[in-house]
Amino acid sequence: MSKQDSQTVIARCRELAAISEMSGGTFRTFLSPAMRRCYEVIGEWMKRAGMTVRLDPAGNLRGLRAGLHPGKGVLLMGSHLDTVRDAGAFDGILGVILAIAIVENLQPEPLPFDLEVIGFCEEEGVRYVPFIGSRALIGTLDEQTLKRTDSAGITMADAITNFGLDPAEIPKAALKTPALGFLEFHIEQGPVLDAAGESVGIVTSIAGQNHALVKFVGSANHAGTTPMHLRRDALSAAAQWIVTVEDSARSTPGLVATIGQISLQPSISNVIPGEVTMSLDVRHAENQVRIAGLNAIHQSAKEISHQRGLELLWTDGLKMNTVQMDDNLTGILSAASPEGTRRMASGAGHDAMILAPHIPSAMLFLRSPGGISHHPSETVLPRDVDLALEIGQRFIESMRKS
Ligand SMILES: [Zn+2]
């Protein structure tokens, strides 16, 4: 058996990028026909690496390499197979393909534990909600979520049935064997490693986040007849607030705050905007700092709306606390990595953040050249992939001895 290196890993990721729901770009969503094809191709590679392959009832692709005492303990490796629209070739899938190559490169003697490579069916949340695959694995995919509909009105339960799986069996996707740990490789999706000229980084935590829907309500009126001092312009208030949001984040190290969506009513050139609705996304690696930042941003919205005689409607959305990676497993990953490898928080959510509260989890970032992700020009450097393969191999070697 020839040793798998970065060339194979990158070629496989590129091959999978062509399996898509759109022409001329990469796009794979939960249980789509492209996903079925993806399962077939990756399933073959898993078999070639000596794994037995199954699709669990939630649609996670799972390759198992039994150890000396099957069912006694399992080390999990993997990431997600779905993508955003017009995605790159490496977000998610690299973590699955690297894991398969690491398994293929192992000596034929069985390990003291089982090894399972998981390709999660869904992480990006494009068709339904994020983290369907990892939630099924830890047994927290509930009935309510199965009733969610996609843009075509198909419930998640029906999508599972239509694919040939049984939603009633989803509890069987949950992990039965005690897990020794979960190791996820993922591209950084940010510019930190690239800017520092570093190949890989060890993730210590995944930043928590708060979302809110923020609405300023003033009054729409004629743009020609309403003097400036008698206006209640919702967009001017929003503009002022957006700048304070940026100022708050800039003045707090590590805090990031984003208004990514904005809509105004009535949105007519000769009418003063009466209502502006915005999304807010606030993240920080430490919960207290994130909450303090969010409170300051909320306070400034109150003050601005008060000064301008507007009404503020603030609706809290998603709240996720920071998730710490496992100290012990992260220590093993650190020891398997070159000396001085950077430790860093992840600003983006990953499957590891769903698994970490239940299974000791560790995560390795690979540099994203140009910091680019969720875009066709997303890439990886062969030397970084080769290093990740070596780190993975050393990681399993230390697990064998521990
Ligand atoms: Zn991802």
XYZ file of C-alpha atoms and ligand atoms in Angstrom, residues 80 91-92 123-124 186, ligand 1:
7
model
C -18.372 17.873 7.486
C -13.807 23.667 4.118
C -15.005 20.588 5.998
C -22.714 21.549 9.369
C -23.294 24.749 7.380
C -10.114 22.148 9.412
Zn -16.383 24.014 7.922
